[in-house]
mmCIF file of C-alpha atoms in Angstrom:
data_model
loop_
_atom_site.group_PDB
_atom_site.id
_atom_site.type_symbol
_atom_site.label_atom_id
_atom_site.label_comp_id
_atom_site.label_asym_id
_atom_site.label_seq_id
_atom_site.Cartn_x
_atom_site.Cartn_y
_atom_site.Cartn_z
ATOM 1 C CA MET A 1 -2.949 81.950 362.521
ATOM 2 C CA SER A 2 -2.854 84.039 366.160
ATOM 3 C CA ARG A 3 0.307 82.005 366.804
ATOM 4 C CA LEU A 4 1.572 82.833 363.279
ATOM 5 C CA ARG A 5 0.650 86.397 363.917
ATOM 6 C CA ASN A 6 2.235 86.443 367.254
ATOM 7 C CA SER A 7 5.817 85.011 365.494
ATOM 8 C CA LEU A 8 5.556 87.483 362.991
ATOM 9 C CA LEU A 9 5.246 90.199 365.108
ATOM 10 C CA LEU A 10 8.219 89.050 367.494
ATOM 11 C CA ALA A 11 10.560 88.701 364.723
ATOM 12 C CA THR A 12 9.451 92.143 363.964
ATOM 13 C CA ALA A 13 10.256 93.764 366.833
ATOM 14 C CA ALA A 14 13.364 91.965 367.076
ATOM 15 C CA ALA A 15 14.891 93.505 364.482
ATOM 16 C CA LEU A 16 13.847 96.643 364.837
ATOM 17 C CA LEU A 17 15.487 96.291 368.016
ATOM 18 C CA CYS A 18 18.629 95.064 366.404
ATOM 19 C CA LEU A 19 18.964 99.047 363.949
ATOM 20 C CA PRO A 20 22.123 100.307 365.530
ATOM 21 C CA MET A 21 20.537 103.348 367.796
ATOM 22 C CA SER A 22 22.868 105.907 365.158
ATOM 23 C CA ALA A 23 24.257 105.617 361.758
ATOM 24 C CA ALA A 24 27.013 107.898 362.319
ATOM 25 C CA ALA A 25 30.080 106.760 361.001
ATOM 26 C CA ASP A 26 34.225 108.552 360.102
ATOM 27 C CA THR A 27 33.695 110.399 356.973
ATOM 28 C CA THR A 28 36.640 111.106 354.525
ATOM 29 C CA VAL A 29 36.380 113.234 351.631
ATOM 30 C CA LYS A 30 39.213 113.200 348.954
ATOM 31 C CA ALA A 31 40.836 115.727 346.445
ATOM 32 C CA LYS A 32 43.797 115.265 343.411
ATOM 33 C CA LEU A 33 46.364 117.680 343.681
ATOM 34 C CA VAL A 34 47.219 119.506 340.370
ATOM 35 C CA GLU A 35 50.473 120.947 339.705
ATOM 36 C CA GLN A 36 50.824 124.649 339.971
ATOM 37 C CA ASN A 37 53.150 127.241 338.429
ATOM 38 C CA GLY A 38 54.813 124.412 336.544
ATOM 39 C CA SER A 39 56.096 122.353 338.957
ATOM 40 C CA GLY A 40 55.359 118.885 338.167
ATOM 41 C CA VAL A 41 54.014 117.935 341.767
ATOM 42 C CA SER A 42 50.235 115.618 341.815
ATOM 43 C CA GLY A 43 48.878 113.733 344.164
ATOM 44 C CA THR A 44 46.222 112.729 346.442
ATOM 45 C CA ALA A 45 44.690 114.073 349.909
ATOM 46 C CA SER A 46 42.654 112.737 352.026
ATOM 47 C CA LEU A 47 40.423 114.106 354.799
ATOM 48 C CA THR A 48 39.034 112.540 357.562
ATOM 49 C CA ALA A 49 36.332 113.737 360.200
ATOM 50 C CA LEU A 50 36.543 111.504 363.467
ATOM 51 C CA ASP A 51 33.462 110.669 365.321
ATOM 52 C CA ASN A 52 35.579 112.052 368.018
ATOM 53 C CA GLY A 53 35.950 115.131 366.811
ATOM 54 C CA GLY A 54 39.151 115.150 365.085
ATOM 55 C CA LEU A 55 40.859 114.704 361.828
ATOM 56 C CA LYS A 56 42.516 112.649 360.340
ATOM 57 C CA VAL A 57 44.844 113.946 356.829
ATOM 58 C CA VAL A 58 46.987 111.500 354.651
ATOM 59 C CA ILE A 59 48.569 112.913 351.331
ATOM 60 C CA HIS A 60 50.499 111.549 348.922
ATOM 61 C CA SER A 61 52.653 113.199 346.531
ATOM 62 C CA LYS A 62 55.254 113.083 344.201
ATOM 63 C CA GLY A 63 57.468 115.831 342.007
ATOM 64 C CA LEU A 64 58.103 117.868 345.003
ATOM 65 C CA VAL A 65 61.556 119.611 345.804
ATOM 66 C CA PRO A 66 63.731 116.426 347.104
ATOM 67 C CA GLY A 67 64.636 117.585 350.411
ATOM 68 C CA GLN A 68 63.295 120.675 350.901
ATOM 69 C CA PRO A 69 60.131 121.521 353.881
ATOM 70 C CA HIS A 70 56.471 122.215 352.184
ATOM 71 C CA ALA A 71 54.165 124.195 353.614
ATOM 72 C CA GLN A 72 50.915 122.595 353.175
ATOM 73 C CA HIS A 73 47.548 123.759 354.329
ATOM 74 C CA ILE A 74 44.047 123.323 354.313
ATOM 75 C CA HIS A 75 42.365 126.206 352.588
ATOM 76 C CA GLY A 76 38.856 127.436 353.005
ATOM 77 C CA SER A 77 36.113 129.410 354.894
ATOM 78 C CA ALA A 78 34.753 128.506 358.470
ATOM 79 C CA HIS A 79 31.242 129.979 356.235
ATOM 80 C CA GLY A 80 31.731 127.312 353.751
ATOM 81 C CA GLY A 81 32.756 129.905 351.314
ATOM 82 C CA HIS A 82 32.800 128.402 347.528
ATOM 83 C CA PHE A 83 36.531 128.288 346.312
ATOM 84 C CA GLY A 84 38.513 126.635 343.281
ATOM 85 C CA CYS A 85 42.379 126.130 342.967
ATOM 86 C CA PRO A 86 43.863 129.115 340.875
ATOM 87 C CA THR A 87 45.371 129.505 337.347
ATOM 88 C CA LEU A 88 48.095 131.693 335.117
ATOM 89 C CA LYS A 89 45.717 132.561 332.830
ATOM 90 C CA LYS A 90 42.951 133.962 335.407
ATOM 91 C CA ASN A 91 45.441 134.966 338.158
ATOM 92 C CA ASP A 92 48.511 135.748 337.255
ATOM 93 C CA ILE A 93 47.577 139.498 337.793
ATOM 94 C CA ASP A 94 51.649 141.093 337.201
ATOM 95 C CA GLY A 95 51.779 138.307 333.822
ATOM 96 C CA ASP A 96 55.430 137.544 334.993
ATOM 97 C CA GLY A 97 54.386 133.809 334.587
ATOM 98 C CA VAL A 98 54.339 132.917 338.015
ATOM 99 C CA LEU A 99 51.725 132.079 340.119
ATOM 100 C CA THR A 100 52.723 133.789 343.591
ATOM 101 C CA ASN A 101 50.761 132.971 346.991
ATOM 102 C CA GLU A 102 49.349 136.768 346.915
ATOM 103 C CA GLU A 103 48.033 135.966 343.683
ATOM 104 C CA ALA A 104 46.076 132.756 344.533
ATOM 105 C CA THR A 105 45.181 133.524 348.121
ATOM 106 C CA GLY A 106 41.887 135.034 346.617
ATOM 107 C CA GLU A 107 40.751 131.865 344.130
ATOM 108 C CA TYR A 108 41.532 129.611 347.545
ATOM 109 C CA GLY A 109 40.395 131.025 350.459
ATOM 110 C CA THR A 110 42.851 131.958 353.435
ATOM 111 C CA VAL A 111 44.527 128.939 356.116
ATOM 112 C CA PHE A 112 42.183 126.881 357.791
ATOM 113 C CA LEU A 113 45.037 124.493 359.134
ATOM 114 C CA ALA A 114 48.406 124.607 358.939
ATOM 115 C CA LEU A 115 49.464 120.614 358.000
ATOM 116 C CA THR A 116 52.482 121.060 360.411
ATOM 117 C CA THR A 117 54.374 117.586 361.747
ATOM 118 C CA SER A 118 53.513 118.725 365.427
ATOM 119 C CA GLY A 119 52.872 121.092 367.747
ATOM 120 C CA GLY A 120 50.231 123.813 366.842
ATOM 121 C CA ALA A 121 48.303 124.127 363.457
ATOM 122 C CA THR A 122 47.003 127.919 363.104
ATOM 123 C CA PRO A 123 47.738 130.096 360.743
ATOM 124 C CA GLN A 124 50.069 131.572 362.362
ATOM 125 C CA ASP A 125 51.944 128.278 362.316
ATOM 126 C CA GLY A 126 51.604 128.284 358.912
ATOM 127 C CA LEU A 127 55.466 129.125 357.767
ATOM 128 C CA ASP A 128 57.241 127.370 360.773
ATOM 129 C CA VAL A 129 59.267 125.457 358.306
ATOM 130 C CA ASP A 130 60.728 123.462 360.635
ATOM 131 C CA ARG A 131 57.343 121.711 360.984
ATOM 132 C CA MET A 132 57.018 121.210 357.550
ATOM 133 C CA PRO A 133 57.272 117.804 355.654
ATOM 134 C CA VAL A 134 59.058 117.450 353.264
ATOM 135 C CA ALA A 135 57.565 114.128 351.449
ATOM 136 C CA ASP A 136 54.506 112.437 352.473
ATOM 137 C CA TYR A 137 52.549 113.511 355.414
ATOM 138 C CA GLU A 138 49.687 111.731 357.849
ATOM 139 C CA ARG A 139 48.397 113.748 360.781
ATOM 140 C CA THR A 140 45.659 112.985 363.104
ATOM 141 C CA PHE A 141 44.396 116.119 364.742
ATOM 142 C CA SER A 142 43.200 116.437 368.132
ATOM 143 C CA ALA A 143 39.792 117.767 368.495
ATOM 144 C CA LYS A 144 40.369 120.811 370.203
ATOM 145 C CA THR A 145 43.027 121.127 367.064
ATOM 146 C CA VAL A 146 40.728 121.493 364.907
ATOM 147 C CA PRO A 147 39.312 124.882 364.347
ATOM 148 C CA ASP A 148 35.479 125.705 364.355
ATOM 149 C CA GLY A 149 33.670 125.133 360.789
ATOM 150 C CA LEU A 150 36.418 122.829 358.813
ATOM 151 C CA LEU A 151 34.880 119.772 360.009
ATOM 152 C CA GLU A 152 30.854 120.991 359.157
ATOM 153 C CA HIS A 153 32.277 122.367 355.610
ATOM 154 C CA LEU A 154 34.612 119.113 354.740
ATOM 155 C CA SER A 155 33.269 119.349 351.485
ATOM 156 C CA SER A 156 34.041 122.667 350.430
ATOM 157 C CA LEU A 157 37.916 122.697 351.400
ATOM 158 C CA HIS A 158 41.012 122.880 349.449
ATOM 159 C CA VAL A 159 44.364 121.314 349.989
ATOM 160 C CA VAL A 160 47.838 123.452 349.003
ATOM 161 C CA GLN A 161 51.306 122.650 349.009
ATOM 162 C CA HIS A 162 54.122 124.820 348.518
ATOM 163 C CA GLY A 163 57.244 125.314 347.480
ATOM 164 C CA ILE A 164 58.669 125.521 343.630
ATOM 165 C CA ASP A 165 62.225 125.384 342.080
ATOM 166 C CA VAL A 166 61.807 128.056 338.987
ATOM 167 C CA ASN A 167 66.133 127.231 338.779
ATOM 168 C CA ASN A 168 65.963 123.595 338.904
ATOM 169 C CA ASN A 169 68.808 123.403 341.369
ATOM 170 C CA ASP A 170 66.599 121.872 344.169
ATOM 171 C CA LYS A 171 66.826 124.207 346.142
ATOM 172 C CA TYR A 172 64.553 127.672 347.779
ATOM 173 C CA ASP A 173 67.146 129.944 347.080
ATOM 174 C CA MET A 174 66.645 134.062 346.322
ATOM 175 C CA GLU A 175 68.865 134.090 342.787
ATOM 176 C CA ALA A 176 65.480 132.223 340.987
ATOM 177 C CA LEU A 177 62.522 134.844 342.865
ATOM 178 C CA GLY A 178 64.180 136.919 345.329
ATOM 179 C CA ILE A 179 62.076 137.166 348.741
ATOM 180 C CA SER A 180 58.722 136.431 349.166
ATOM 181 C CA THR A 181 56.854 139.643 350.326
ATOM 182 C CA PHE A 182 54.195 136.629 351.406
ATOM 183 C CA ALA A 183 56.418 136.350 354.379
ATOM 184 C CA GLU A 184 57.270 139.574 354.987
ATOM 185 C CA SER A 185 53.586 140.671 355.593
ATOM 186 C CA LEU A 186 53.708 138.410 358.046
ATOM 187 C CA GLY A 187 57.076 139.258 359.571
ATOM 188 C CA VAL A 188 59.180 136.154 358.600
ATOM 189 C CA PRO A 189 61.922 137.556 356.449
ATOM 190 C CA ASN A 190 64.910 136.202 354.054
ATOM 191 C CA VAL A 191 62.528 133.931 353.322
ATOM 192 C CA PRO A 192 63.037 132.806 349.597
ATOM 193 C CA GLU A 193 59.629 133.344 346.878
ATOM 194 C CA GLU A 194 60.330 130.011 345.668
ATOM 195 C CA ALA A 195 59.197 128.697 349.275
ATOM 196 C CA THR A 196 55.911 130.098 349.977
ATOM 197 C CA ASP A 197 54.545 130.285 345.807
ATOM 198 C CA PRO A 198 51.815 127.031 345.561
ATOM 199 C CA ALA A 199 53.522 124.164 343.805
ATOM 200 C CA SER A 200 50.272 121.938 343.974
ATOM 201 C CA CYS A 201 46.457 122.586 344.404
ATOM 202 C CA GLY A 202 43.393 119.896 345.120
ATOM 203 C CA VAL A 203 39.929 120.314 345.789
ATOM 204 C CA VAL A 204 38.084 118.065 347.430
ATOM 205 C CA GLN A 205 35.814 116.133 345.625
ATOM 206 C CA GLY A 206 32.084 117.045 345.401
ATOM 207 C CA ALA A 207 32.969 120.701 347.055
ATOM 208 C CA GLY A 208 29.848 122.696 346.979
ATOM 209 C CA MET A 209 27.941 120.186 349.095
ATOM 210 C CA ALA A 210 25.385 121.326 351.722
ATOM 211 C CA GLY A 211 26.661 120.607 355.302
ATOM 212 C CA ARG A 212 28.732 117.708 356.630
ATOM 213 C CA PRO A 213 29.022 114.408 354.269
ATOM 214 C CA ARG A 214 28.045 111.674 356.784
ATOM 215 C CA GLY A 215 28.067 107.715 357.206
ATOM 216 C CA GLY A 216 31.310 107.078 355.535
ATOM 217 C CA VAL A 217 30.496 108.458 352.115
ATOM 218 C CA GLU A 218 33.455 109.485 349.936
ATOM 219 C CA THR A 219 32.027 112.662 348.477
ATOM 220 C CA GLY A 220 31.165 112.160 344.798
ATOM 221 C CA GLY A 221 30.995 108.258 345.551
ATOM 222 C CA ALA A 222 28.487 105.691 346.117
ATOM 223 C CA PRO A 223 27.232 105.211 350.345
ATOM 224 C CA ALA A 224 29.569 103.123 351.501
ATOM 225 C CA PRO A 225 27.580 99.308 352.405
ATOM 226 C CA ALA A 226 27.877 100.594 356.445
ATOM 227 C CA LEU A 227 25.379 103.725 355.619
ATOM 228 C CA ASN A 228 23.000 101.301 353.599
ATOM 229 C CA ALA A 229 23.125 98.273 355.671
ATOM 230 C CA PRO A 230 20.753 99.806 359.218
ATOM 231 C CA LEU A 231 18.564 101.312 355.907
ATOM 232 C CA ALA A 232 17.932 97.690 354.405
ATOM 233 C CA VAL A 233 17.194 96.135 357.820
ATOM 234 C CA ALA A 234 14.775 98.792 358.936
ATOM 235 C CA GLY A 235 13.505 98.702 355.533
ATOM 236 C CA ALA A 236 12.910 94.674 355.666
ATOM 237 C CA ALA A 237 11.708 95.563 359.105
ATOM 238 C CA LEU A 238 8.683 97.938 358.155
ATOM 239 C CA LEU A 239 8.214 95.332 355.072
ATOM 240 C CA LEU A 240 7.838 92.809 357.651
ATOM 241 C CA LEU A 241 5.772 94.619 360.000
ATOM 242 C CA SER A 242 3.215 95.561 356.438
ATOM 243 C CA VAL A 243 2.735 91.682 356.106
ATOM 244 C CA VAL A 244 2.215 91.488 359.948
ATOM 245 C CA PHE A 245 -0.725 93.835 359.594
ATOM 246 C CA ALA A 246 -2.103 92.430 356.308
ATOM 247 C CA VAL A 247 -1.860 88.423 357.301
ATOM 248 C CA SER A 248 -4.097 89.771 360.538
ATOM 249 C CA ALA A 249 -6.194 91.739 359.097
ATOM 250 C CA ALA A 250 -6.793 88.721 356.674
ATOM 251 C CA ALA A 251 -7.509 86.437 359.200
ATOM 252 C CA ARG A 252 -10.211 89.196 361.057
ATOM 253 C CA SER A 253 -11.753 89.791 357.341
ATOM 254 C CA ARG A 254 -12.052 85.620 357.402
ATOM 255 C CA ASN A 255 -13.329 85.447 360.886
ATOM 256 C CA ASN A 256 -15.634 87.901 361.127
ATOM 257 C CA HIS A 257 -16.668 87.451 357.731
ATOM 258 C CA GLY A 258 -17.283 84.026 359.324
ATOM 259 C CA ALA A 259 -19.342 85.469 361.906
ATOM 260 C CA ASP A 260 -21.807 86.919 359.742
ATOM 261 C CA ALA A 261 -22.088 83.085 357.664
ATOM 262 C CA GLY A 262 -23.044 81.620 360.729
ATOM 263 C CA GLN A 263 -25.880 83.919 361.798
ATOM 264 C CA THR A 264 -27.244 83.747 358.294
ATOM 265 C CA ARG A 265 -27.411 80.002 358.378
ATOM 266 C CA PRO A 266 -30.834 78.428 359.189
#
C-alpha cells in the first residue's frame, strides 16, 4: 500500500509540474459591420490583442465605393465607456436623411486608433486619405503604437468605416453633399462630405464586458480548448491528489484498526 501511495503522489506531482506557468494567450474579438447611410456596405472586423502588447486588425468588407480610400477607425473610450452604432432615427439631428460624422460621433465615441495602412495611427492621422485602405484591410500595430487603454477595453470598442456615394457616380464629390464640415473643423480643407460620412459601423461582440477577455476567448463565444486544457489538467491533478489522500487515510485507518485489534487479543 505504501508503494501505491508513493506512486500516486509522484504521478500527481508530475501532472502539476506539467501545468503551464500562465494561461495567457492572444485575445480576439469580432465586430459585424452593418451599413450606415444606406451605403450597402457590410463586413466583419477582427481585433486581436497580442501577447507582446500589439494589436492585429483584419477587416473584410464589401459594397465600398470602388477605388476610393475609406477612412477607418477604432472608436471608443480609454475609460471603457458604453457606445453604440448610430441610427438615422436617433442621430440625424437636422433630419436631412444623411448621418454626418458630427451627428454620429456622440454615439460611437471619438477616434481611438486610425486604421492607416502605414505610419502613424493617432486620431490626427484619421483623415490622411493617402494612407487609408480602399478595400480589405490588415495591419499589425506594435505595442508602442497602440494607445493606452485600448487593449484593456478591447470588448468595448467600435469599428467605423467612412465614405459614401450619395449620387452613385463611384467617387466622392462636392456636388452630392458639399464640403465636409468635419474635415474643415480639423483644418483639412476641400474634402467632400461624402468622404467623411459613416458607411458602416460594427460593435465588438460582447461590448460592455468588464475588463479585458483572456486566453484566446472570442468574446460572446465558448472558451477555446487552449484555455480549458490547463484547467482540465489541474482538475485531474487535484482529483488524483484527493484519491491519494483518501487511499492513505484508509490505509492508516486499517493499520490503526489492526493494531488496536492486536492489542485486545488474549
